[in-house]
mmCIF file of C-alpha atoms in Angstrom:
data_model
loop_
_atom_site.group_PDB
_atom_site.id
_atom_site.type_symbol
_atom_site.label_atom_id
_atom_site.label_comp_id
_atom_site.label_asym_id
_atom_site.label_seq_id
_atom_site.Cartn_x
_atom_site.Cartn_y
_atom_site.Cartn_z
ATOM 1 C CA MET A 1 6.164 -45.322 7.528
ATOM 2 C CA ASP A 2 3.947 -45.684 10.411
ATOM 3 C CA ILE A 3 1.061 -47.801 11.479
ATOM 4 C CA ILE A 4 -1.275 -47.038 13.692
ATOM 5 C CA TYR A 5 -3.945 -50.418 14.100
ATOM 6 C CA LEU A 6 -7.164 -50.742 15.936
ATOM 7 C CA PRO A 7 -6.956 -52.363 19.347
ATOM 8 C CA GLU A 8 -9.435 -55.269 17.822
ATOM 9 C CA ILE A 9 -7.068 -56.238 14.914
ATOM 10 C CA GLN A 10 -5.219 -59.346 16.578
ATOM 11 C CA GLN A 11 -1.399 -59.697 16.664
ATOM 12 C CA LYS A 12 -1.311 -62.493 13.823
ATOM 13 C CA GLN A 13 -3.412 -59.821 11.410
ATOM 14 C CA ARG A 14 -0.872 -57.164 11.816
ATOM 15 C CA ASP A 15 1.942 -59.481 11.340
ATOM 16 C CA THR A 16 -0.089 -60.190 7.377
ATOM 17 C CA ILE A 17 -1.104 -57.009 7.035
ATOM 18 C CA THR A 18 2.054 -54.582 8.032
ATOM 19 C CA PRO A 19 4.126 -56.158 5.253
ATOM 20 C CA LEU A 20 1.496 -55.763 3.103
ATOM 21 C CA LEU A 21 1.475 -52.481 3.629
ATOM 22 C CA HIS A 22 4.774 -51.228 2.732
ATOM 23 C CA GLU A 23 4.602 -53.780 -0.525
ATOM 24 C CA TRP A 24 1.620 -51.980 -1.754
ATOM 25 C CA ASN A 25 3.573 -48.589 -0.829
ATOM 26 C CA ASN A 26 6.010 -49.432 -2.980
ATOM 27 C CA GLU A 27 3.959 -50.818 -5.808
ATOM 28 C CA VAL A 28 1.705 -47.490 -5.727
ATOM 29 C CA ASN A 29 5.594 -44.655 -5.617
ATOM 30 C CA LYS A 30 6.254 -46.991 -8.911
ATOM 31 C CA LEU A 31 3.049 -46.091 -10.139
ATOM 32 C CA LEU A 32 1.770 -42.592 -9.235
ATOM 33 C CA GLY A 33 5.234 -41.660 -7.498
ATOM 34 C CA ASP A 34 6.150 -39.448 -4.536
ATOM 35 C CA SER A 35 2.736 -37.812 -5.146
ATOM 36 C CA ALA A 36 1.307 -40.625 -3.258
ATOM 37 C CA ASN A 37 3.364 -41.271 -0.549
ATOM 38 C CA PRO A 38 1.588 -41.319 2.652
ATOM 39 C CA LYS A 39 3.538 -41.340 6.071
ATOM 40 C CA LYS A 40 1.187 -42.578 8.048
ATOM 41 C CA ILE A 41 -1.598 -45.693 7.853
ATOM 42 C CA VAL A 42 -3.793 -45.102 10.445
ATOM 43 C CA PHE A 43 -7.050 -47.860 10.935
ATOM 44 C CA ASN A 44 -10.110 -46.586 11.510
ATOM 45 C CA ASN A 45 -13.298 -48.370 11.026
ATOM 46 C CA TYR A 46 -15.944 -45.394 10.653
ATOM 47 C CA PHE A 47 -15.139 -46.053 6.702
ATOM 48 C CA LEU A 48 -15.835 -49.617 6.714
ATOM 49 C CA ILE A 49 -17.570 -51.069 4.032
ATOM 50 C CA PRO A 50 -19.563 -54.442 4.917
ATOM 51 C CA GLU A 51 -19.454 -55.952 1.952
ATOM 52 C CA THR A 52 -15.705 -56.255 1.731
ATOM 53 C CA GLY A 53 -14.806 -56.125 5.246
ATOM 54 C CA THR A 54 -12.619 -53.187 4.638
ATOM 55 C CA GLY A 55 -12.416 -49.147 3.571
ATOM 56 C CA GLY A 56 -10.364 -46.184 3.477
ATOM 57 C CA PHE A 57 -10.175 -42.370 3.338
ATOM 58 C CA ALA A 58 -7.780 -39.911 2.081
ATOM 59 C CA ASP A 59 -7.653 -37.594 5.457
ATOM 60 C CA ASP A 60 -4.661 -35.672 4.130
ATOM 61 C CA GLU A 61 -1.228 -36.020 2.094
ATOM 62 C CA ASN A 62 0.580 -37.452 4.582
ATOM 63 C CA VAL A 63 -2.475 -39.666 6.204
ATOM 64 C CA LEU A 64 -4.313 -42.460 4.694
ATOM 65 C CA VAL A 65 -6.812 -44.343 6.940
ATOM 66 C CA LEU A 66 -8.015 -48.070 6.341
ATOM 67 C CA ALA A 67 -10.567 -49.600 7.651
ATOM 68 C CA PHE A 68 -10.655 -53.335 8.783
ATOM 69 C CA ASP A 69 -13.151 -55.871 10.179
ATOM 70 C CA PRO A 70 -11.373 -58.378 12.290
ATOM 71 C CA THR A 71 -13.951 -60.632 11.960
ATOM 72 C CA PHE A 72 -14.698 -60.767 8.067
ATOM 73 C CA GLN A 73 -15.087 -64.270 7.133
ATOM 74 C CA ASP A 74 -13.142 -64.602 3.917
ATOM 75 C CA THR A 75 -9.659 -63.439 4.828
ATOM 76 C CA ASP A 76 -7.960 -64.231 1.336
ATOM 77 C CA GLN A 77 -10.687 -61.898 -0.323
ATOM 78 C CA GLN A 78 -10.384 -59.257 2.455
ATOM 79 C CA LEU A 79 -6.880 -58.845 1.984
ATOM 80 C CA GLN A 80 -7.458 -58.349 -1.795
ATOM 81 C CA SER A 81 -10.042 -55.200 -0.774
ATOM 82 C CA LEU A 82 -7.559 -54.199 1.848
ATOM 83 C CA LYS A 83 -5.280 -53.932 -1.193
ATOM 84 C CA ALA A 84 -7.672 -51.922 -3.220
ATOM 85 C CA SER A 85 -8.495 -49.633 -0.805
ATOM 86 C CA TYR A 86 -5.079 -48.787 -0.360
ATOM 87 C CA PHE A 87 -4.363 -47.952 -4.001
ATOM 88 C CA HIS A 88 -7.793 -46.315 -4.240
ATOM 89 C CA GLU A 89 -7.039 -43.682 -1.413
ATOM 90 C CA SER A 90 -3.641 -43.520 -2.498
ATOM 91 C CA TYR A 91 -4.888 -42.294 -5.863
ATOM 92 C CA HIS A 92 -7.038 -39.285 -4.054
ATOM 93 C CA ILE A 93 -3.595 -38.230 -2.703
ATOM 94 C CA ALA A 94 -2.312 -37.657 -6.053
ATOM 95 C CA GLN A 95 -5.448 -36.142 -7.058
ATOM 96 C CA GLY A 96 -4.976 -34.123 -4.170
ATOM 97 C CA TRP A 97 -8.733 -34.583 -3.287
ATOM 98 C CA LEU A 98 -7.995 -34.845 0.714
ATOM 99 C CA GLY A 99 -10.030 -34.661 4.210
ATOM 100 C CA ASP A 100 -13.495 -33.240 3.750
ATOM 101 C CA THR A 101 -13.091 -30.872 1.069
ATOM 102 C CA VAL A 102 -16.601 -30.517 -0.290
ATOM 103 C CA LEU A 103 -17.069 -30.927 -4.305
ATOM 104 C CA PRO A 104 -20.082 -30.176 -6.852
ATOM 105 C CA PRO A 105 -21.256 -34.158 -7.851
ATOM 106 C CA LEU A 106 -19.998 -34.145 -10.845
ATOM 107 C CA GLN A 107 -16.647 -33.229 -10.353
ATOM 108 C CA GLU A 108 -17.047 -35.947 -6.968
ATOM 109 C CA SER A 109 -18.051 -38.736 -9.378
ATOM 110 C CA ILE A 110 -15.375 -38.308 -11.949
ATOM 111 C CA LEU A 111 -12.688 -38.450 -9.037
ATOM 112 C CA GLU A 112 -14.367 -41.331 -7.556
ATOM 113 C CA GLY A 113 -14.919 -42.825 -10.663
ATOM 114 C CA ALA A 114 -10.552 -42.406 -11.486
ATOM 115 C CA ALA A 115 -9.593 -44.106 -7.968
ATOM 116 C CA THR A 116 -11.815 -46.652 -8.871
ATOM 117 C CA VAL A 117 -10.842 -47.736 -11.882
ATOM 118 C CA PHE A 118 -6.985 -47.420 -10.191
ATOM 119 C CA GLU A 119 -8.015 -49.801 -8.044
ATOM 120 C CA ARG A 120 -9.305 -52.174 -10.672
ATOM 121 C CA SER A 121 -7.006 -51.977 -13.007
ATOM 122 C CA ARG A 122 -3.913 -51.391 -10.473
ATOM 123 C CA ALA A 123 -5.055 -53.887 -7.512
ATOM 124 C CA GLN A 124 -6.984 -56.540 -9.041
ATOM 125 C CA GLY A 125 -10.009 -54.841 -7.091
ATOM 126 C CA LYS A 126 -13.684 -55.961 -7.655
ATOM 127 C CA PRO A 127 -15.424 -53.324 -5.933
ATOM 128 C CA PRO A 128 -19.121 -53.242 -6.549
ATOM 129 C CA TRP A 129 -19.302 -49.500 -6.903
ATOM 130 C CA GLY A 130 -17.460 -49.954 -9.860
ATOM 131 C CA GLU A 131 -20.399 -52.283 -12.033
ATOM 132 C CA TYR A 132 -22.560 -50.305 -14.041
ATOM 133 C CA GLY A 133 -24.882 -51.359 -16.752
ATOM 134 C CA SER A 134 -25.389 -50.246 -20.106
ATOM 135 C CA ALA A 135 -24.119 -47.441 -21.517
ATOM 136 C CA GLU A 136 -27.395 -46.236 -22.472
ATOM 137 C CA ALA A 137 -28.567 -46.521 -18.630
ATOM 138 C CA MET A 138 -25.094 -45.011 -17.829
ATOM 139 C CA ARG A 139 -25.566 -41.913 -20.365
ATOM 140 C CA ARG A 140 -28.742 -41.110 -18.860
ATOM 141 C CA LEU A 141 -27.197 -41.073 -15.459
ATOM 142 C CA PHE A 142 -24.409 -38.929 -16.128
ATOM 143 C CA ASP A 143 -27.062 -36.593 -17.523
ATOM 144 C CA GLN A 144 -28.712 -36.949 -14.387
ATOM 145 C CA VAL A 145 -25.662 -36.005 -12.243
ATOM 146 C CA SER A 146 -24.712 -33.508 -14.528
ATOM 147 C CA GLN A 147 -28.294 -31.512 -13.422
ATOM 148 C CA LEU A 148 -27.688 -32.009 -9.589
ATOM 149 C CA GLY A 149 -27.574 -28.661 -7.671
ATOM 150 C CA PRO A 150 -25.437 -28.320 -4.640
ATOM 151 C CA ASP A 151 -28.143 -29.070 -2.362
ATOM 152 C CA TYR A 152 -28.696 -32.963 -3.766
ATOM 153 C CA GLU A 153 -29.130 -35.759 -1.609
ATOM 154 C CA HIS A 154 -25.229 -36.702 -1.226
ATOM 155 C CA LYS A 155 -26.228 -39.947 0.332
ATOM 156 C CA LYS A 156 -28.662 -40.959 -1.974
ATOM 157 C CA TRP A 157 -26.493 -40.642 -5.090
ATOM 158 C CA LYS A 158 -23.094 -41.543 -3.453
ATOM 159 C CA TYR A 159 -24.202 -44.735 -1.331
ATOM 160 C CA PHE A 160 -27.919 -45.966 -1.463
ATOM 161 C CA ASP A 161 -30.958 -44.573 -3.240
ATOM 162 C CA LYS A 162 -33.889 -46.058 -1.399
ATOM 163 C CA GLU A 163 -36.277 -45.119 -3.995
ATOM 164 C CA SER A 164 -34.916 -47.116 -6.765
ATOM 165 C CA GLY A 165 -32.778 -49.641 -4.868
ATOM 166 C CA GLU A 166 -29.608 -48.196 -6.846
ATOM 167 C CA LYS A 167 -26.255 -48.019 -4.845
ATOM 168 C CA TRP A 168 -22.883 -46.036 -5.416
ATOM 169 C CA ILE A 169 -24.486 -44.125 -8.298
ATOM 170 C CA LEU A 170 -21.986 -41.464 -8.208
ATOM 171 C CA TYR A 171 -19.029 -44.010 -8.233
ATOM 172 C CA LYS A 172 -20.826 -45.871 -11.225
ATOM 173 C CA VAL A 173 -21.398 -42.849 -13.278
ATOM 174 C CA GLY A 174 -17.729 -41.760 -12.908
ATOM 175 C CA THR A 175 -16.462 -44.968 -13.539
ATOM 176 C CA PHE A 176 -18.199 -45.211 -16.452
ATOM 177 C CA VAL A 177 -16.891 -41.905 -17.813
ATOM 178 C CA VAL A 178 -13.419 -42.824 -17.173
ATOM 179 C CA ASP A 179 -13.643 -45.895 -18.829
ATOM 180 C CA GLU A 180 -14.849 -44.373 -21.775
ATOM 181 C CA ALA A 181 -12.097 -41.805 -21.593
ATOM 182 C CA LEU A 182 -9.674 -44.432 -21.211
ATOM 183 C CA ARG A 183 -11.262 -46.278 -24.199
ATOM 184 C CA GLN A 184 -11.477 -43.345 -26.639
ATOM 185 C CA ASN A 185 -7.828 -42.163 -26.235
ATOM 186 C CA PRO A 186 -5.415 -45.671 -25.826
ATOM 187 C CA ASN A 187 -2.118 -43.270 -25.666
ATOM 188 C CA LEU A 188 -4.282 -42.361 -21.858
ATOM 189 C CA THR A 189 -3.415 -44.217 -18.843
ATOM 190 C CA ILE A 190 -4.976 -44.299 -15.196
ATOM 191 C CA GLU A 191 -2.090 -42.809 -14.052
ATOM 192 C CA ILE A 192 -1.460 -39.684 -16.158
ATOM 193 C CA LEU A 193 -5.383 -38.784 -15.736
ATOM 194 C CA ALA A 194 -4.783 -38.464 -11.798
ATOM 195 C CA ASP A 195 -3.340 -34.996 -12.658
ATOM 196 C CA LYS A 196 -6.572 -34.229 -15.224
ATOM 197 C CA THR A 197 -9.300 -31.820 -14.106
ATOM 198 C CA TYR A 198 -12.393 -33.831 -14.322
ATOM 199 C CA LYS A 199 -13.960 -31.686 -16.776
ATOM 200 C CA GLU A 200 -10.486 -32.701 -18.969
ATOM 201 C CA ILE A 201 -11.422 -36.257 -18.576
ATOM 202 C CA ILE A 202 -15.067 -35.468 -19.561
ATOM 203 C CA GLU A 203 -13.587 -34.183 -22.558
ATOM 204 C CA HIS A 204 -11.737 -37.304 -23.166
ATOM 205 C CA SER A 205 -15.055 -39.438 -23.096
ATOM 206 C CA ARG A 206 -16.781 -37.307 -25.273
ATOM 207 C CA LEU A 207 -19.994 -38.162 -23.778
#
């Protein structure tokens, strides 16, 4: 596995991260199989999330992009978040959702939610985009996302709604739906859901 670091990531940080990446790759392979096995890791801070000092993007089936802020203060928290990012993006590779592929809002929501549940449950991540409100509130948001058309405001719904102050609505709705699917079906695992369509996951959620 090739690893291409940003110049600003110091050698000491690289010496810490490199063996972890190989370790995480082995863990993901055991969970998802060869369907999530990038050949190259590229660091690019275009996808950096300030709250965690990390981020990621599944560029294609062979390239996984990670973000890493070398000035982030809490190193232990950041490395845990980096692991979660690696797991999240590997899950997208397993799903086959790669690059800049544009999806309908509800489909994007469910696929992001599944990847979020995977990073939370398998990498012990604590993604703020996976923390949601009451079931009643989430059902209302699920109905709203279900009714969005192709011309919806993507950044508003996926990242930040200035009017309500709510962040990561698509992520949170999808995470809620996936949590419900797993709760309603004890025989299902998050690994099994990587091969399910978003419509099948919604059916399993019984929403």
